[in-house]
């Protein structure tokens, strides 16, 4: 229902700008159309598009002849997806490695329980950060600080919220995740009012933090293969696109799931756009 509503809003926006002929295409299908420009024979391709908020999968029969056909519905054997992507990796990494430095998972003074987790989860979740800037949240955080066995940690949290640096922190976590795709370790430097906090991170810690999310991606990919009536050994090509396909733990898990497939790395940020342009040309003719 949410996808249908979103598509309706997109169509309404396009019509409001004067477009009369409007069509939609799944992103991984578009990526398949981009890849198909390079093939020399018919292949069964698993298209994996790991983006910021979703991971989408399609199994498509690609071929030189297929690239010239307008109607491709018989070549799409399966299409599924799961709401797991790069922002989920950021959130999980932040909760695992950053939030403990702000009091997450630490006990109250009486040692009977840990501090409430909701505000830490909000700070680690991009779309919920603004909720922390309310008067109620400020009052609650001060109360949490009074109850904390390590109030100086919660004071760091309050400092970030007071100066509205929540999204800046989320950006630093994302940057660290990206850095750790190519290097073994990095540091998040977080300037606070009273101190400069350096949080060391390793690639292995990223892998551990996102392991459950990566498994959800692999499980959904396996479901896509089954939905097409295939087994992993029948997949000939694995076409990877989307910015989060570069996360080493994600890539390794996907490659392991279809070990006989030839892995092809597409343009992480451009394959879908190129495929959509090709699809539009097929549907509506060349631009003039």
mmCIF file of N, CA and C in Angstrom, residues 139-212:
data_model
loop_
_atom_site.group_PDB
_atom_site.id
_atom_site.type_symbol
_atom_site.label_atom_id
_atom_site.label_comp_id
_atom_site.label_asym_id
_atom_site.label_seq_id
_atom_site.Cartn_x
_atom_site.Cartn_y
_atom_site.Cartn_z
ATOM 1 N N UNK A 139 14.030 17.559 28.816
ATOM 2 C CA UNK A 139 13.725 17.298 30.232
ATOM 3 C C UNK A 139 14.042 15.846 30.578
ATOM 4 N N UNK A 140 13.629 14.938 29.706
ATOM 5 C CA UNK A 140 13.859 13.513 29.958
ATOM 6 C C UNK A 140 15.350 13.187 30.007
ATOM 7 N N UNK A 141 16.129 13.785 29.124
ATOM 8 C CA UNK A 141 17.564 13.501 29.099
ATOM 9 C C UNK A 141 18.251 13.997 30.365
ATOM 10 N N UNK A 142 17.816 15.139 30.872
ATOM 11 C CA UNK A 142 18.389 15.626 32.138
ATOM 12 C C UNK A 142 18.048 14.687 33.282
ATOM 13 N N UNK A 143 16.828 14.139 33.253
ATOM 14 C CA UNK A 143 16.443 13.177 34.279
ATOM 15 C C UNK A 143 17.261 11.891 34.165
ATOM 16 N N UNK A 144 17.500 11.458 32.946
ATOM 17 C CA UNK A 144 18.312 10.260 32.726
ATOM 18 C C UNK A 144 19.738 10.489 33.241
ATOM 19 N N UNK A 145 20.262 11.683 33.017
ATOM 20 C CA UNK A 145 21.602 12.003 33.516
ATOM 21 C C UNK A 145 21.664 11.906 35.038
ATOM 22 N N UNK A 146 20.628 12.370 35.710
ATOM 23 C CA UNK A 146 20.594 12.308 37.181
ATOM 24 C C UNK A 146 20.559 10.875 37.680
ATOM 25 N N UNK A 147 19.941 9.999 36.912
ATOM 26 C CA UNK A 147 19.804 8.610 37.336
ATOM 27 C C UNK A 147 21.003 7.752 36.942
ATOM 28 N N UNK A 148 21.877 8.266 36.080
ATOM 29 C CA UNK A 148 22.929 7.449 35.488
ATOM 30 C C UNK A 148 24.083 7.202 36.450
ATOM 31 N N UNK A 149 24.638 5.994 36.388
ATOM 32 C CA UNK A 149 25.840 5.685 37.160
ATOM 33 C C UNK A 149 27.060 6.406 36.575
ATOM 34 N N UNK A 150 27.010 6.707 35.281
ATOM 35 C CA UNK A 150 28.086 7.444 34.620
ATOM 36 C C UNK A 150 27.497 8.684 33.933
ATOM 37 N N UNK A 151 27.132 9.692 34.713
ATOM 38 C CA UNK A 151 26.435 10.852 34.144
ATOM 39 C C UNK A 151 27.243 11.604 33.097
ATOM 40 N N UNK A 152 28.582 11.518 33.154
ATOM 41 C CA UNK A 152 29.378 12.233 32.166
ATOM 42 C C UNK A 152 29.140 11.701 30.754
ATOM 43 N N UNK A 153 28.768 10.420 30.632
ATOM 44 C CA UNK A 153 28.457 9.876 29.313
ATOM 45 C C UNK A 153 27.168 10.473 28.771
ATOM 46 N N UNK A 154 26.165 10.551 29.616
ATOM 47 C CA UNK A 154 24.888 11.128 29.185
ATOM 48 C C UNK A 154 25.046 12.615 28.895
ATOM 49 N N UNK A 155 25.957 13.276 29.594
ATOM 50 C CA UNK A 155 26.214 14.687 29.323
ATOM 51 C C UNK A 155 26.705 14.886 27.893
ATOM 52 N N UNK A 156 27.457 13.933 27.381
ATOM 53 C CA UNK A 156 27.863 13.992 25.973
ATOM 54 C C UNK A 156 26.640 13.968 25.058
ATOM 55 N N UNK A 157 25.712 13.093 25.377
ATOM 56 C CA UNK A 157 24.466 13.006 24.604
ATOM 57 C C UNK A 157 23.715 14.340 24.655
ATOM 58 N N UNK A 158 23.608 14.906 25.842
ATOM 59 C CA UNK A 158 22.899 16.172 26.007
ATOM 60 C C UNK A 158 23.599 17.278 25.230
ATOM 61 N N UNK A 159 24.915 17.271 25.233
ATOM 62 C CA UNK A 159 25.688 18.277 24.504
ATOM 63 C C UNK A 159 25.369 18.214 23.014
ATOM 64 N N UNK A 160 25.316 17.003 22.445
ATOM 65 C CA UNK A 160 25.001 16.835 21.023
ATOM 66 C C UNK A 160 23.601 17.350 20.712
ATOM 67 N N UNK A 161 22.645 17.001 21.570
ATOM 68 C CA UNK A 161 21.261 17.421 21.352
ATOM 69 C C UNK A 161 21.122 18.930 21.520
ATOM 70 N N UNK A 162 21.773 19.473 22.546
ATOM 71 C CA UNK A 162 21.675 20.911 22.823
ATOM 72 C C UNK A 162 22.139 21.729 21.617
ATOM 73 N N UNK A 163 23.188 21.273 20.955
ATOM 74 C CA UNK A 163 23.736 22.001 19.818
ATOM 75 C C UNK A 163 23.211 21.478 18.472
ATOM 76 N N UNK A 164 22.208 20.628 18.550
ATOM 77 C CA UNK A 164 21.554 20.106 17.348
ATOM 78 C C UNK A 164 22.562 19.523 16.355
ATOM 79 N N UNK A 165 23.398 18.654 16.882
ATOM 80 C CA UNK A 165 24.436 18.025 16.077
ATOM 81 C C UNK A 165 24.113 16.563 15.752
ATOM 82 N N UNK A 166 22.854 16.186 15.898
ATOM 83 C CA UNK A 166 22.474 14.802 15.658
ATOM 84 C C UNK A 166 22.747 14.338 14.239
ATOM 85 N N UNK A 167 22.355 15.149 13.263
ATOM 86 C CA UNK A 167 22.575 14.743 11.877
ATOM 87 C C UNK A 167 24.056 14.827 11.503
ATOM 88 N N UNK A 168 24.781 15.744 12.125
ATOM 89 C CA UNK A 168 26.225 15.793 11.895
ATOM 90 C C UNK A 168 26.881 14.505 12.387
ATOM 91 N N UNK A 169 26.434 14.008 13.545
ATOM 92 C CA UNK A 169 26.958 12.745 14.063
ATOM 93 C C UNK A 169 26.615 11.593 13.124
ATOM 94 N N UNK A 170 25.382 11.564 12.642
ATOM 95 C CA UNK A 170 24.983 10.505 11.703
ATOM 96 C C UNK A 170 25.855 10.543 10.449
ATOM 97 N N UNK A 171 26.190 11.735 9.996
ATOM 98 C CA UNK A 171 27.061 11.868 8.835
ATOM 99 C C UNK A 171 28.466 11.338 9.101
ATOM 100 N N UNK A 172 28.963 11.556 10.319
ATOM 101 C CA UNK A 172 30.281 11.041 10.681
ATOM 102 C C UNK A 172 30.281 9.513 10.719
ATOM 103 N N UNK A 173 29.191 8.928 11.211
ATOM 104 C CA UNK A 173 29.084 7.472 11.245
ATOM 105 C C UNK A 173 29.055 6.914 9.822
ATOM 106 N N UNK A 174 28.280 7.543 8.964
ATOM 107 C CA UNK A 174 28.229 7.090 7.568
ATOM 108 C C UNK A 174 29.600 7.195 6.913
ATOM 109 N N UNK A 175 30.300 8.313 7.163
ATOM 110 C CA UNK A 175 31.627 8.500 6.587
ATOM 111 C C UNK A 175 32.588 7.412 7.058
ATOM 112 N N UNK A 176 32.496 7.075 8.347
ATOM 113 C CA UNK A 176 33.357 6.017 8.889
ATOM 114 C C UNK A 176 33.059 4.681 8.226
ATOM 115 N N UNK A 177 31.782 4.379 8.018
ATOM 116 C CA UNK A 177 31.403 3.130 7.342
ATOM 117 C C UNK A 177 32.001 3.085 5.943
ATOM 118 N N UNK A 178 31.919 4.194 5.231
ATOM 119 C CA UNK A 178 32.468 4.247 3.871
ATOM 120 C C UNK A 178 33.984 4.082 3.901
ATOM 121 N N UNK A 179 34.651 4.764 4.839
ATOM 122 C CA UNK A 179 36.108 4.643 4.948
ATOM 123 C C UNK A 179 36.519 3.193 5.191
ATOM 124 N N UNK A 180 35.719 2.476 5.975
ATOM 125 C CA UNK A 180 36.076 1.106 6.339
ATOM 126 C C UNK A 180 35.767 0.095 5.242
ATOM 127 N N UNK A 181 35.252 0.551 4.114
ATOM 128 C CA UNK A 181 35.150 -0.343 2.962
ATOM 129 C C UNK A 181 36.510 -0.519 2.296
ATOM 130 N N UNK A 182 37.445 0.391 2.562
ATOM 131 C CA UNK A 182 38.754 0.343 1.911
ATOM 132 C C UNK A 182 39.925 0.288 2.886
ATOM 133 N N UNK A 183 39.668 0.449 4.177
ATOM 134 C CA UNK A 183 40.744 0.424 5.158
ATOM 135 C C UNK A 183 40.292 -0.348 6.384
ATOM 136 N N UNK A 184 41.260 -0.772 7.193
ATOM 137 C CA UNK A 184 40.966 -1.661 8.318
ATOM 138 C C UNK A 184 40.452 -0.929 9.543
ATOM 139 N N UNK A 185 40.777 0.339 9.697
ATOM 140 C CA UNK A 185 40.361 1.069 10.895
ATOM 141 C C UNK A 185 40.233 2.551 10.598
ATOM 142 N N UNK A 186 39.491 3.225 11.447
ATOM 143 C CA UNK A 186 39.312 4.670 11.326
ATOM 144 C C UNK A 186 38.894 5.210 12.687
ATOM 145 N N UNK A 187 38.729 6.516 12.772
ATOM 146 C CA UNK A 187 38.321 7.160 14.021
ATOM 147 C C UNK A 187 37.248 8.187 13.716
ATOM 148 N N UNK A 188 36.188 8.166 14.518
ATOM 149 C CA UNK A 188 35.184 9.224 14.462
ATOM 150 C C UNK A 188 35.609 10.299 15.464
ATOM 151 N N UNK A 189 35.935 11.466 14.972
ATOM 152 C CA UNK A 189 36.300 12.589 15.840
ATOM 153 C C UNK A 189 35.062 13.429 16.083
ATOM 154 N N UNK A 190 34.624 13.436 17.337
ATOM 155 C CA UNK A 190 33.383 14.118 17.693
ATOM 156 C C UNK A 190 33.691 15.275 18.642
ATOM 157 N N UNK A 191 33.690 16.506 18.129
ATOM 158 C CA UNK A 191 33.985 17.645 18.997
ATOM 159 C C UNK A 191 32.785 17.986 19.886
ATOM 160 N N UNK A 192 33.017 18.018 21.194
ATOM 161 C CA UNK A 192 31.999 18.391 22.160
ATOM 162 C C UNK A 192 32.420 19.682 22.857
ATOM 163 N N UNK A 193 31.561 20.218 23.682
ATOM 164 C CA UNK A 193 31.871 21.487 24.341
ATOM 165 C C UNK A 193 33.063 21.367 25.269
ATOM 166 N N UNK A 194 33.116 20.291 26.036
ATOM 167 C CA UNK A 194 34.151 20.133 27.055
ATOM 168 C C UNK A 194 35.272 19.179 26.658
ATOM 169 N N UNK A 195 35.138 18.482 25.545
ATOM 170 C CA UNK A 195 36.152 17.513 25.150
ATOM 171 C C UNK A 195 36.027 17.211 23.661
ATOM 172 N N UNK A 196 37.065 16.571 23.134
ATOM 173 C CA UNK A 196 37.014 16.052 21.778
ATOM 174 C C UNK A 196 37.055 14.542 21.886
ATOM 175 N N UNK A 197 35.942 13.920 21.542
ATOM 176 C CA UNK A 197 35.798 12.481 21.705
ATOM 177 C C UNK A 197 36.236 11.771 20.431
ATOM 178 N N UNK A 198 37.183 10.857 20.571
ATOM 179 C CA UNK A 198 37.617 10.047 19.436
ATOM 180 C C UNK A 198 37.150 8.612 19.619
ATOM 181 N N UNK A 199 36.359 8.113 18.685
ATOM 182 C CA UNK A 199 35.816 6.759 18.773
ATOM 183 C C UNK A 199 36.465 5.911 17.686
ATOM 184 N N UNK A 200 37.309 4.967 18.100
ATOM 185 C CA UNK A 200 38.011 4.111 17.150
ATOM 186 C C UNK A 200 37.087 3.019 16.635
ATOM 187 N N UNK A 201 37.163 2.768 15.343
ATOM 188 C CA UNK A 201 36.335 1.738 14.705
ATOM 189 C C UNK A 201 37.202 0.880 13.799
ATOM 190 N N UNK A 202 36.837 -0.385 13.698
ATOM 191 C CA UNK A 202 37.525 -1.292 12.780
ATOM 192 C C UNK A 202 36.524 -1.893 11.802
ATOM 193 N N UNK A 203 37.048 -2.402 10.696
ATOM 194 C CA UNK A 203 36.187 -3.049 9.707
ATOM 195 C C UNK A 203 35.478 -4.254 10.317
ATOM 196 N N UNK A 204 36.162 -4.983 11.188
ATOM 197 C CA UNK A 204 35.539 -6.131 11.835
ATOM 198 C C UNK A 204 34.363 -5.740 12.715
ATOM 199 N N UNK A 205 34.442 -4.589 13.356
ATOM 200 C CA UNK A 205 33.333 -4.115 14.182
ATOM 201 C C UNK A 205 32.128 -3.751 13.324
ATOM 202 N N UNK A 206 32.370 -3.205 12.143
ATOM 203 C CA UNK A 206 31.263 -2.941 11.215
ATOM 204 C C UNK A 206 30.595 -4.249 10.825
ATOM 205 N N UNK A 207 31.397 -5.247 10.464
ATOM 206 C CA UNK A 207 30.856 -6.546 10.062
ATOM 207 C C UNK A 207 29.977 -7.135 11.167
ATOM 208 N N UNK A 208 30.452 -7.054 12.417
ATOM 209 C CA UNK A 208 29.693 -7.615 13.533
ATOM 210 C C UNK A 208 28.398 -6.851 13.760
ATOM 211 N N UNK A 209 28.449 -5.535 13.627
ATOM 212 C CA UNK A 209 27.272 -4.710 13.893
ATOM 213 C C UNK A 209 26.156 -4.953 12.885
ATOM 214 N N UNK A 210 26.522 -5.216 11.623
ATOM 215 C CA UNK A 210 25.503 -5.323 10.575
ATOM 216 C C UNK A 210 25.213 -6.760 10.176
ATOM 217 N N UNK A 211 25.760 -7.727 10.893
ATOM 218 C CA UNK A 211 25.650 -9.136 10.481
ATOM 219 C C UNK A 211 24.200 -9.586 10.306
ATOM 220 N N UNK A 212 23.334 -9.236 11.244
ATOM 221 C CA UNK A 212 21.937 -9.683 11.154
ATOM 222 C C UNK A 212 21.241 -9.050 9.951
#
